[in-house]
Amino acid sequence: MKQLRYFAVGLLLVLGFSTIVLADDFSHIREVLHRIDEQSRFDDTDLASVLTVITEDPEKGLEKMVVRQFRRDDGERFLLLIQEPSVQKGQGYLLEGDNLWFYDPSSRKFAHTSMKESFQGSDARNADFSQWSYSSSYKIVDYSDGTLGKFEVYIIDLEAVDDTVPYPYVKLWVTKGTNLVLRAEEYSLTKRLMRSALFPNYAKVGSGVIPTQMIFIDELVKGKKTQITISEISTNKLPDHVFTKAYVERVSR
Amino acid sequence: MSMILKVASRNILRQKKRSFLLAGAIAFGMFVITMINALTGGVVENIRVNFSHALGGHIFVSGREYTDHGSVIQRIRNEDQLTALLEENGAVIESVTKRSQALPTLIFGSKQTMHLVYGVDFEEEEKLLESLVVTDGSLANVSRHNSLILPGPIGDRLGVQPGETILVRLETLTGQQNVGEFMVEAFIEDQERFGLSAAYANRDYLNSLIGLGEDEYQSLNMFLTDMDEIDKLGATFRTALGVPAERDQSKFQEISEDEAMETFLSNVRTEDITPWEGTRYRVTTLNQIMEPVEAMVYVLNKVGLIIFVILLVITAVGITNTFRMILVERTKEIGTMRAFGMQQETVKYIFLMEALLLSLAGGVAGVGVTAIVAFVLGKIEFTTLPAMQFFLNQGHITFSISLGSVVLNLVIVLVMSLIAAYWPARAAAKLSPIKALSSHA
């Protein structure tokens, strides 16, 4: 009986120790995820930039789109205004907290849309134009050390904590020390690779960083990919009325 | 009376050729209207049947749930209430099918297209399988878990062949991305112009991709033993499931635009904001879906009626002229009969009886010819016209001749003929026997 008690106590100690060790293993990765999210978030400043979206579609060919972006992360707001091509000029996406609206100047109406939706048929999703939230939306399943090109990286396997994010499983390649996501693979619920994202260039903006080049590869449709280049980045204070429907309507005329 | 009938019959037979042409004109008019009515009736019946097979029933119950994340999803999982209702109304329900659906992107190589996919249990959907017109491939292996039946144009767009596998990108009910692999079993005739262009897959597999459990589904569809019971049973289900009653059309018209907008906005607000527990049901019937088709057929029948009336008017003018001619030809005969004591009314009735017999013979002949033509056309199989299959019953034209409309059209023909013959008949009755006998006609 006494032996059994010792065995049980020993087992509990081993299990407890293992848990602490495992927790410690993931804790610094959790910290990495927190840093990624923090770096992508601009609470103290507004952000304006120009996005050049080039989509390569095997059926439609090459499509170029120029989009002006305004972001105010404090208050979860952004505005995307399409400048080119001329047939789509004036279309816009306005994020107001939890609500994302799409404005079409031809019908002069706002329609509710979702951050999970594809952006204008490209391989980018509306959520790709907002700050990242890996630490709150995903839990760490596993990680390993590796290299990507010349960079030492963590390769982190993530699983969504609930069904509010579009991709249930994500694998990240994150540089050690600088916590920059260089590559992301996004998987379906059936764990099939759906999209690869590459972030080869970053720019330091204030205390954060912003990828200045994003490449999204559709892993299901052969030959389909989208490249987004971000330029003319500005952190100047934006007027409050920029993030209103009235402004979208006015500038879209 | 028998004398009038006898004389009228004899008069008709005296001028066989003229009587034949007159009755033939009436028969042609009767043939046209009966044929149009029978054809449209048959087409409506076939469309109703084909619609019901494609949609999987006559009455459709769909369920919606409000999720913890504030979104509305289409799902039925608690069947107790529905099961009880199905048992209560079992006498008029022939069979039940359960379906789920998704609007995925179908991908083959570098090509992709979005298309509606119904998740069905092929074992309980015999009627659907019977109604599908296969243009390529076979339905022999549809019970395979990842089988997919595709409309032909979608297969062409993707460049896929039966037996090949395509990828399907879709979202779960809560918006998560998912991918499945489907084996294309067959191409079917597309019914896009009726809004029925859909692909069909096994429900269990589709459910697993959109995040529904094995026993869950999105709509419960019922085939009834008698299609006349559709509206009644639909109302029963609406009441029992707490579905708001359909608005009275007359009341709807009385509502002003502002009131309508306010009602619409309040509904939107309610749906957006007010969460609910359990399942909210929606009940739709085949009759509601068929309303636009029936409106089209109604217009077609009206056009047929106008053609019929025009033909009748032309025939009536012909009858009037013919009887005026008969009057001239028989003036002496009428004078003789009048001289022997025949009453004015009797002369008139002989004329009217002639018109009545002619139109009756023409009308009946018209219906008879319609029946023969319908029988012959109904035997021909139109398999070379796949685009027409939705109007046909297993490749055959169906004619639905309604006894009521035939009798009504016949009555119209008879009345029209009597009216047309009335004035010559009255003129014949008013002839003076002396003048008639001394005439040179």
XYZ file of C-alpha atoms in Angstrom:
694
model
C 0.000 0.000 0.000
C 2.825 2.332 0.995
C 4.634 1.449 -2.256
C 1.542 2.263 -4.224
C 1.300 5.657 -2.498
C 4.954 6.403 -3.350
C 4.302 5.368 -6.925
C 1.274 7.667 -7.193
C 3.159 10.617 -5.709
C 6.099 9.924 -8.025
C 3.817 9.749 -11.026
C 2.172 13.035 -10.105
C 5.579 14.692 -9.708
C 6.731 13.414 -13.084
C 3.513 14.554 -14.777
C 3.662 17.933 -13.060
C 7.298 18.425 -14.027
C 6.586 17.433 -17.618
C 3.734 19.910 -17.768
C 5.961 22.691 -16.420
C 8.707 21.814 -18.898
C 6.249 21.709 -21.811
C 4.647 24.932 -20.657
C 8.061 26.535 -20.526
C 8.800 25.200 -24.000
C 5.726 26.929 -25.436
C 5.865 30.007 -23.269
C 8.696 31.636 -25.199
C 6.907 30.795 -28.460
C 3.799 32.372 -27.018
C 5.904 35.417 -26.340
C 7.037 35.359 -29.982
C 3.412 35.357 -31.110
C 2.652 38.264 -28.767
C 5.572 40.182 -30.239
C 4.362 39.468 -33.804
C 0.935 40.812 -32.936
C 2.313 43.842 -31.109
C 4.640 44.720 -33.963
C 1.798 44.612 -36.474
C -0.394 46.877 -34.364
C -0.237 50.674 -34.462
C -2.227 51.926 -31.491
C -0.411 55.229 -31.077
C -0.440 56.371 -34.630
C -2.523 56.298 -37.777
C -1.203 54.612 -40.871
C -1.694 55.485 -44.527
C -0.182 53.706 -47.494
C -0.669 52.734 -51.127
C -1.095 49.081 -52.001
C -0.346 47.742 -55.444
C -2.148 44.429 -55.852
C -1.106 42.281 -58.795
C -2.995 39.048 -59.269
C -1.849 36.347 -61.643
C -4.794 34.228 -62.665
C -4.312 31.442 -65.213
C -7.778 32.143 -66.637
C -8.031 35.926 -66.325
C -4.381 36.788 -66.841
C -2.622 39.583 -64.993
C -4.742 42.087 -63.073
C -3.403 45.178 -61.385
C -5.163 47.157 -58.718
C -4.040 50.215 -56.804
C -5.600 50.708 -53.404
C -5.179 53.520 -50.893
C -5.210 52.281 -47.332
C -5.946 54.194 -44.129
C -5.603 52.403 -40.791
C -6.403 53.317 -37.210
C -5.843 50.246 -35.070
C -6.998 52.014 -31.925
C -10.710 51.583 -32.550
C -10.323 48.774 -35.095
C -10.832 50.916 -38.172
C -9.524 50.839 -41.682
C -10.497 52.130 -45.056
C -9.422 50.657 -48.391
C -10.223 52.810 -51.417
C -9.684 51.384 -54.869
C -7.961 53.856 -57.214
C -7.270 51.585 -60.175
C -8.498 50.072 -62.455
C -10.817 52.875 -63.506
C -13.881 50.565 -63.721
C -13.538 49.826 -60.008
C -12.432 53.275 -58.922
C -14.364 54.456 -55.894
C -15.142 51.023 -54.488
C -14.162 50.855 -50.873
C -13.977 48.718 -47.747
C -14.694 50.406 -44.428
C -14.038 48.595 -41.159
C -15.894 49.971 -38.157
C -15.146 47.742 -35.179
C -16.739 44.388 -35.937
C -18.479 45.597 -39.092
C -16.834 45.577 -42.487
C -18.718 47.413 -45.234
C -18.160 47.277 -48.966
C -19.180 50.389 -50.903
C -20.015 50.295 -54.587
C -20.344 53.772 -56.157
C -22.421 52.422 -59.071
C -25.239 51.386 -56.730
C -24.286 53.965 -54.054
C -24.906 51.328 -51.423
C -22.949 49.798 -48.577
C -23.119 46.028 -48.245
C -22.014 44.057 -45.240
C -19.042 41.820 -45.880
C -16.601 39.787 -43.818
C -12.931 39.923 -42.918
C -12.769 36.279 -43.975
C -13.768 37.107 -47.566
C -11.328 37.237 -50.439
C -10.281 40.767 -51.442
C -11.650 41.494 -54.922
C -11.166 37.916 -56.123
C -7.455 38.033 -55.312
C -5.672 35.562 -53.059
C -5.570 38.130 -50.271
C -8.298 38.216 -47.658
C -9.736 41.385 -46.173
C -8.195 40.394 -42.845
C -4.719 40.582 -44.413
C -4.998 44.385 -44.425
C -5.522 44.595 -40.696
C -3.277 43.870 -37.708
C -2.440 40.268 -36.893
C -3.830 38.446 -33.884
C -2.070 35.092 -33.800
C -1.663 35.059 -30.023
C -5.368 35.421 -29.284
C -6.834 33.467 -32.191
C -4.530 30.445 -32.203
C -2.976 28.041 -29.745
C 0.459 26.537 -30.211
C 0.395 22.878 -31.166
C 4.100 22.385 -31.821
C 7.194 24.182 -32.920
C 10.707 23.451 -34.130
C 13.865 25.334 -35.023
C 14.862 25.661 -38.637
C 16.204 27.942 -41.323
C 14.513 29.748 -44.162
C 17.053 30.981 -46.646
C 19.740 32.629 -44.540
C 17.453 33.229 -41.558
C 17.235 31.199 -38.356
C 13.560 30.689 -37.716
C 11.011 29.115 -35.455
C 8.582 26.917 -37.357
C 5.377 27.127 -35.354
C 2.268 24.992 -35.789
C -0.900 26.751 -34.708
C -4.484 25.658 -34.300
C -7.420 28.051 -34.094
C -8.956 28.374 -30.617
C -12.428 28.795 -32.134
C -14.122 29.041 -35.520
C -13.891 32.812 -35.895
C -10.745 32.731 -38.057
C -10.842 31.625 -41.701
C -8.001 29.106 -41.490
C -8.228 26.494 -38.731
C -4.541 25.529 -38.959
C -1.549 27.754 -39.651
C 2.184 27.136 -39.844
C 4.502 30.126 -39.378
C 8.165 30.660 -40.124
C 9.279 33.418 -37.722
C 12.771 34.906 -37.525
C 14.501 34.438 -34.222
C 15.177 37.677 -32.396
C 13.304 40.009 -34.736
C 10.009 38.060 -34.707
C 9.189 38.684 -38.345
C 6.850 36.267 -40.095
C 8.627 35.319 -43.304
C 6.287 32.590 -44.428
C 2.861 31.360 -43.430
C 1.024 28.273 -44.599
C -2.689 28.160 -44.073
C -4.594 24.898 -43.944
C -8.225 23.886 -44.276
C -10.270 22.036 -41.671
C -9.302 18.842 -43.485
C -5.653 19.959 -43.038
C -5.058 20.540 -46.718
C -2.706 23.370 -47.619
C -4.814 26.144 -49.105
C -2.610 29.208 -49.198
C 1.030 30.071 -48.711
C 1.979 33.608 -47.788
C 5.462 35.048 -48.133
C 6.600 38.279 -46.492
C 10.091 38.914 -47.911
C 10.356 42.641 -47.064
C 9.458 44.640 -43.988
C 9.666 48.320 -43.133
C 10.069 49.644 -39.613
C 7.312 52.118 -38.854
C 7.511 53.709 -35.406
C 7.683 50.942 -32.844
C 6.175 48.411 -35.234
C 6.907 46.756 -38.526
C 4.886 46.408 -41.656
C 5.472 43.945 -44.501
C 6.094 45.995 -47.635
C 5.739 42.998 -49.879
C 3.281 40.170 -49.450
C 2.936 37.234 -51.825
C -0.099 34.994 -51.499
C -0.018 31.726 -53.429
C -3.219 29.799 -54.018
C -2.167 26.212 -53.403
C -5.377 24.789 -54.886
C -5.546 26.633 -58.212
C -2.396 26.020 -60.196
C -0.580 29.199 -61.154
C -2.743 31.612 -59.165
C -0.996 34.092 -56.900
C -1.228 37.655 -55.697
C 1.562 40.055 -54.888
C 0.924 43.117 -52.773
C 3.469 45.889 -52.566
C 3.027 48.556 -49.940
C 4.467 52.033 -50.579
C 4.073 55.674 -49.558
C 3.730 54.678 -45.903
C 2.804 57.591 -43.676
C 2.104 57.792 -39.945
C 0.604 61.284 -40.022
C -2.554 61.795 -38.000
C -5.638 61.184 -40.135
C -8.842 63.180 -39.712
C -11.597 61.269 -37.873
C -14.018 61.705 -40.768
C -11.829 59.500 -42.986
C -13.280 56.450 -41.246
C -16.892 57.317 -41.978
C -19.367 56.222 -44.626
C -19.979 59.830 -45.596
C -16.299 60.223 -46.495
C -16.318 57.044 -48.570
C -19.376 58.284 -50.465
C -17.849 61.732 -50.994
C -14.465 60.602 -52.313
C -16.097 57.961 -54.517
C -18.082 60.479 -56.559
C -88.851 19.129 -81.821
C -87.934 15.925 -83.612
C -89.304 17.423 -86.786
C -87.013 20.454 -86.376
C -84.056 18.137 -85.734
C -84.970 15.988 -88.740
C -85.338 18.929 -91.142
C -82.163 20.586 -89.862
C -80.173 17.353 -90.264
C -81.552 16.844 -93.751
C -80.629 20.414 -94.710
C -77.071 19.913 -93.459
C -76.691 16.709 -95.434
C -78.143 18.307 -98.569
C -75.059 20.548 -98.863
C -72.364 18.172 -97.666
C -69.378 20.127 -98.981
C -70.535 23.457 -97.562
C -71.428 21.864 -94.210
C -68.089 20.121 -94.096
C -66.160 23.356 -94.666
C -68.212 25.239 -92.098
C -67.845 22.519 -89.462
C -64.170 22.193 -90.426
C -63.571 25.869 -89.676
C -65.197 25.424 -86.259
C -63.219 22.230 -85.686
C -59.969 24.038 -86.483
C -60.700 26.769 -83.928
C -61.619 24.157 -81.345
C -58.476 22.173 -82.167
C -56.225 25.222 -81.676
C -57.606 26.208 -78.287
C -57.846 22.638 -76.975
C -54.321 21.890 -78.155
C -52.900 25.020 -76.497
C -54.737 24.270 -73.260
C -53.696 20.636 -73.288
C -50.082 21.444 -74.110
C -49.676 24.173 -71.488
C -51.488 22.016 -68.936
C -49.119 19.134 -69.667
C -46.053 21.376 -69.606
C -47.043 22.843 -66.239
C -47.619 19.367 -64.863
C -44.231 18.174 -66.138
C -42.427 21.245 -64.836
C -44.079 20.734 -61.436
C -43.012 17.105 -61.340
C -39.492 17.838 -62.595
C -39.151 20.788 -60.211
C -40.250 18.650 -57.284
C -37.787 15.913 -58.216
C -34.919 18.373 -58.651
C -35.753 20.187 -55.425
C -36.479 16.951 -53.595
C -40.102 17.440 -52.617
C -43.340 19.416 -52.677
C -42.917 21.143 -49.316
C -39.561 22.358 -47.994
C -38.776 23.052 -44.354
C -35.484 24.773 -43.602
C -34.125 25.616 -40.164
C -31.888 28.408 -38.884
C -29.969 28.712 -35.649
C -28.384 31.689 -33.945
C -24.827 30.857 -32.915
C -22.847 31.965 -29.879
C -20.736 34.145 -32.169
C -23.782 36.103 -33.307
C -24.116 34.606 -36.755
C -27.077 32.797 -38.261
C -26.505 29.356 -39.717
C -28.830 27.026 -41.561
C -29.117 23.789 -39.627
C -31.731 21.317 -38.384
C -30.557 18.971 -35.663
C -33.368 18.605 -33.198
C -35.990 16.634 -35.051
C -38.537 15.987 -32.291
C -41.006 18.634 -33.420
C -40.616 17.739 -37.088
C -40.854 13.999 -36.422
C -44.112 14.495 -34.532
C -45.536 16.584 -37.373
C -44.475 14.041 -39.985
C -46.162 11.264 -38.005
C -49.345 13.304 -37.547
C -49.596 13.978 -41.275
C -48.239 10.635 -42.447
C -51.388 9.882 -44.446
C -50.680 12.580 -47.028
C -46.869 12.367 -47.006
C -45.475 9.906 -49.513
C -41.780 10.274 -48.717
C -39.289 12.570 -47.015
C -35.818 13.663 -48.137
C -33.210 15.581 -46.173
C -30.675 17.835 -47.844
C -27.795 20.124 -47.075
C -26.210 22.578 -49.473
C -23.146 24.713 -50.130
C -21.913 27.233 -52.665
C -18.309 26.120 -53.123
C -15.616 26.902 -55.639
C -15.015 23.888 -57.842
C -11.384 23.621 -58.941
C -9.785 21.486 -61.625
C -6.170 22.306 -62.445
C -5.988 26.014 -63.081
C -9.713 26.435 -63.692
C -12.315 27.266 -61.105
C -15.978 28.163 -60.883
C -18.559 28.583 -58.150
C -21.644 26.422 -58.187
C -24.469 25.289 -55.924
C -24.033 21.755 -54.571
C -26.862 19.859 -52.876
C -25.922 17.189 -50.370
C -28.431 14.360 -50.834
C -28.902 10.796 -49.696
C -28.974 9.081 -53.088
C -30.703 6.043 -51.595
C -33.733 8.117 -50.591
C -33.632 10.277 -53.744
C -34.781 7.788 -56.375
C -37.063 10.393 -57.925
C -34.169 12.797 -58.322
C -32.022 10.174 -60.035
C -34.920 9.292 -62.350
C -35.417 12.924 -63.333
C -31.755 13.663 -64.114
C -30.876 13.585 -67.799
C -27.361 12.158 -67.954
C -25.348 13.565 -70.856
C -22.040 11.863 -70.016
C -20.845 9.318 -67.463
C -23.117 7.161 -65.348
C -25.108 7.251 -62.124
C -24.213 3.645 -61.295
C -21.651 4.538 -58.608
C -23.233 7.589 -57.030
C -23.351 5.912 -53.637
C -19.554 6.357 -53.444
C -18.921 8.746 -50.522
C -17.327 11.535 -52.598
C -19.425 11.194 -55.761
C -20.425 14.352 -57.560
C -22.986 14.818 -60.320
C -22.231 17.979 -62.277
C -24.303 20.026 -64.726
C -22.721 19.595 -68.168
C -21.778 23.268 -68.732
C -19.916 23.342 -65.403
C -17.939 20.261 -66.410
C -17.118 21.930 -69.739
C -16.031 25.122 -67.991
C -13.666 23.151 -65.756
C -12.466 20.865 -68.555
C -13.074 17.815 -66.370
C -14.291 14.385 -67.474
C -16.392 11.801 -65.604
C -14.090 9.654 -63.495
C -11.727 12.527 -62.668
C -11.322 14.160 -59.281
C -11.906 17.828 -58.613
C -11.163 19.963 -55.576
C -13.924 21.802 -53.811
C -13.127 24.867 -51.748
C -15.878 25.905 -49.399
C -16.622 27.477 -46.072
C -18.048 25.747 -43.046
C -21.268 27.138 -41.636
C -19.194 29.324 -39.336
C -17.010 30.626 -42.162
C -13.894 28.490 -41.823
C -12.073 27.428 -44.966
C -12.264 23.812 -46.016
C -11.334 21.655 -48.981
C -12.771 18.386 -50.239
C -12.068 16.058 -53.129
C -14.954 14.888 -55.275
C -15.089 12.253 -57.973
C -17.138 13.397 -60.975
C -19.534 10.541 -61.773
C -21.696 12.091 -64.458
C -22.730 15.224 -66.293
C -26.396 16.108 -66.337
C -28.571 18.402 -68.394
C -28.439 21.880 -66.909
C -31.620 23.710 -65.903
C -30.024 27.096 -65.300
C -32.857 29.031 -66.925
C -35.201 27.730 -64.225
C -32.760 28.593 -61.445
C -32.244 24.893 -60.828
C -28.665 24.489 -61.892
C -27.166 22.407 -59.125
C -24.600 19.696 -58.605
C -25.406 16.744 -56.342
C -23.126 15.099 -53.796
C -23.496 12.655 -50.945
C -24.942 14.457 -47.949
C -22.676 12.790 -45.381
C -19.525 13.941 -47.145
C -20.795 17.454 -47.815
C -21.908 17.669 -44.183
C -18.422 16.760 -42.993
C -17.005 19.582 -45.119
C -19.433 22.306 -44.077
C -19.351 21.389 -40.410
C -22.656 19.575 -40.048
C -22.996 16.334 -38.117
C -23.939 13.070 -39.844
C -27.572 13.260 -38.753
C -27.896 16.976 -39.334
C -29.240 18.662 -42.432
C -30.480 22.011 -43.668
C -33.806 21.295 -45.255
C -36.435 18.614 -44.888
C -38.430 18.042 -48.047
C -41.705 16.184 -48.391
C -43.345 14.486 -51.358
C -47.106 14.330 -50.899
C -49.481 11.644 -52.099
C -51.739 14.344 -53.552
C -50.337 17.588 -54.916
C -53.635 19.331 -54.178
C -52.736 19.042 -50.479
C -49.574 21.176 -50.835
C -51.021 24.478 -49.650
C -53.011 22.905 -46.824
C -50.101 20.890 -45.450
C -47.748 23.836 -45.910
C -50.067 25.927 -43.745
C -50.253 23.121 -41.150
C -46.449 23.003 -40.879
C -46.192 26.804 -40.739
C -48.652 26.967 -37.874
C -47.129 24.074 -35.944
C -43.540 25.296 -36.364
C -44.397 28.869 -35.486
C -43.535 30.230 -38.931
C -45.151 33.628 -39.500
C -48.158 33.282 -41.783
C -47.836 34.479 -45.353
C -49.125 37.990 -45.791
C -52.477 38.490 -47.328
C -51.833 39.942 -50.789
C -54.709 42.407 -50.534
C -53.366 43.741 -47.231
C -49.892 43.947 -48.700
C -51.109 46.229 -51.458
C -52.670 48.560 -48.956
C -49.347 49.178 -47.207
C -47.593 52.359 -48.238
C -43.987 52.393 -49.389
C -42.833 54.002 -46.138
C -44.654 51.392 -44.066
C -43.178 48.634 -46.198
C -39.663 50.050 -45.758
C -40.182 50.392 -41.992
C -41.409 46.792 -41.792
C -38.445 45.640 -43.859
C -35.963 47.541 -41.712
C -37.542 46.289 -38.487
C -37.264 42.729 -39.805
C -33.625 43.286 -40.711
C -32.933 44.821 -37.328
C -34.686 41.982 -35.575
C -32.691 39.410 -37.514
C -29.448 41.280 -36.964
C -29.772 41.978 -33.300
C -32.200 39.709 -31.534
C -30.664 36.345 -30.758
C -32.882 33.315 -30.331
C -32.558 29.840 -28.984
C -33.332 26.643 -30.824
C -34.345 26.416 -34.461
C -36.365 28.885 -36.483
C -38.133 27.257 -39.369
C -39.110 28.439 -42.805
C -41.679 26.563 -44.878
C -41.797 26.912 -48.662
C -44.097 25.061 -51.020
C -43.748 24.001 -54.632
C -46.753 26.159 -55.469
C -44.899 29.263 -54.289
C -41.889 28.342 -56.396
C -44.088 27.581 -59.398
C -45.908 30.923 -59.293
C -43.765 32.593 -62.001
C -44.085 29.560 -64.285
C -47.833 29.402 -63.790
C -48.106 33.127 -64.470
C -46.288 32.549 -67.755
C -48.626 29.676 -68.652
C -51.637 31.815 -67.679
C -50.484 34.437 -70.201
C -49.964 31.713 -72.817
C -53.477 30.393 -72.251
C -54.878 33.908 -72.543
C -53.063 34.356 -75.857
C -54.556 31.032 -76.949
C -57.996 32.244 -75.932
C -57.572 35.440 -77.957
C -56.564 33.394 -81.016
C -59.596 31.172 -80.397
C -61.929 34.159 -80.187
C -60.481 35.657 -83.396
C -60.985 32.322 -85.170
C -64.513 32.139 -83.788
C -65.373 35.642 -84.958
C -64.113 34.810 -88.452
C -66.105 31.560 -88.359
C -69.168 33.425 -87.067
C -68.992 35.845 -89.969
C -68.731 32.794 -92.240
C -71.772 31.208 -90.548
C -73.818 34.403 -90.905
C -72.959 34.714 -94.593
C -73.617 31.027 -95.238
C -77.006 31.172 -93.582
C -77.874 34.348 -95.491
C -77.058 32.418 -98.662
C -79.129 29.479 -97.436
C -81.981 31.890 -96.790
C -81.849 33.096 -100.405
C -81.583 29.529 -101.722
C -84.502 28.266 -99.669
C -86.862 31.200 -99.965
C -89.385 29.238 -102.059
C -89.062 26.204 -99.802
C -89.674 28.354 -96.750
C -92.672 29.925 -98.498
C -94.078 26.453 -99.223
C -93.603 25.307 -95.630
C -95.143 28.480 -94.325
C -98.062 28.042 -96.777
C -98.630 24.565 -95.352
C -98.939 26.087 -91.888
C -95.433 26.052 -90.432
C -95.066 28.668 -87.696
C -92.520 31.512 -87.907
C -90.784 30.232 -84.749
C -90.368 26.760 -86.268
C -88.598 28.206 -89.309
C -86.297 30.127 -86.997
C -85.585 27.037 -84.879
C -84.731 24.975 -87.970
C -82.076 27.512 -88.911
C -80.741 27.684 -85.351
C -80.766 23.882 -85.067
C -78.696 23.662 -88.241
C -76.149 26.071 -86.781
C -76.185 24.166 -83.489
C -75.620 20.800 -85.155
C -72.865 22.161 -87.369
C -70.996 23.776 -84.488
C -71.499 20.725 -82.277
C -70.125 18.467 -84.986
C -67.230 20.854 -85.616
C -66.488 21.249 -81.912
C -66.547 17.520 -81.214
C -64.444 16.867 -84.303
C -61.928 19.495 -83.098
C -61.620 17.778 -79.716
C -61.348 14.403 -81.442
C -58.559 15.611 -83.738
C -56.764 17.095 -80.692
C -56.980 13.757 -78.912
C -55.557 11.919 -81.947
C -52.718 14.445 -82.489
C -51.932 14.444 -78.745
C -51.850 10.649 -78.687
C -49.492 10.488 -81.683
C -47.184 13.280 -80.428
C -47.184 11.744 -76.953
C -45.755 8.523 -78.379
C -42.725 10.285 -79.888
C -39.620 10.341 -77.693
C -37.742 13.632 -77.922
C -34.371 12.427 -76.693
C -32.490 14.522 -79.214
C -33.684 17.711 -77.532
C -31.978 17.695 -74.123
C -32.801 21.374 -73.596
C -36.501 20.472 -73.688
C -36.310 17.699 -71.101
C -37.565 19.870 -68.273
C -40.850 20.389 -70.141
C -41.200 16.704 -70.911
C -42.078 13.580 -69.017
C -39.212 11.136 -69.557
C -38.688 12.570 -73.043
C -42.379 12.572 -73.993
C -44.707 15.521 -74.490
C -47.614 15.280 -72.094
C -51.046 16.693 -72.873
C -53.393 17.448 -70.051
C -56.915 17.924 -71.359
C -59.241 19.375 -68.765
C -62.880 18.317 -69.224
C -64.057 21.611 -67.733
C -62.174 23.765 -70.237
C -63.250 21.545 -73.162
C -66.918 21.868 -72.151
C -66.515 25.620 -71.645
C -64.913 26.071 -75.078
C -67.621 23.930 -76.655
C -70.345 26.032 -75.029
C -68.621 29.197 -76.321
C -68.573 27.718 -79.854
C -72.237 26.778 -79.679
C -73.354 30.154 -78.335
C -71.243 31.988 -80.918
C -72.735 29.878 -83.730
C -76.283 30.485 -82.494
C -75.636 34.212 -82.336
C -74.150 34.156 -85.847
C -77.124 32.249 -87.234
C -79.742 34.204 -85.311
C -80.244 37.106 -87.758
C -80.552 34.983 -90.907
C -82.891 32.694 -88.918
C -85.035 35.645 -87.848
C -85.108 36.986 -91.398
C -86.189 33.530 -92.639
C -88.945 33.385 -90.025
C -90.255 36.803 -91.023
C -90.542 35.935 -94.712
C -94.067 36.393 -96.060
C -95.265 33.111 -97.608
C -96.761 34.935 -100.622
C -93.636 36.895 -101.338
C -91.500 33.825 -100.787
C -93.520 31.699 -103.201
C -93.465 34.422 -105.840
C -89.744 35.009 -105.556
C -87.448 33.981 -108.418
C -84.715 32.571 -106.227
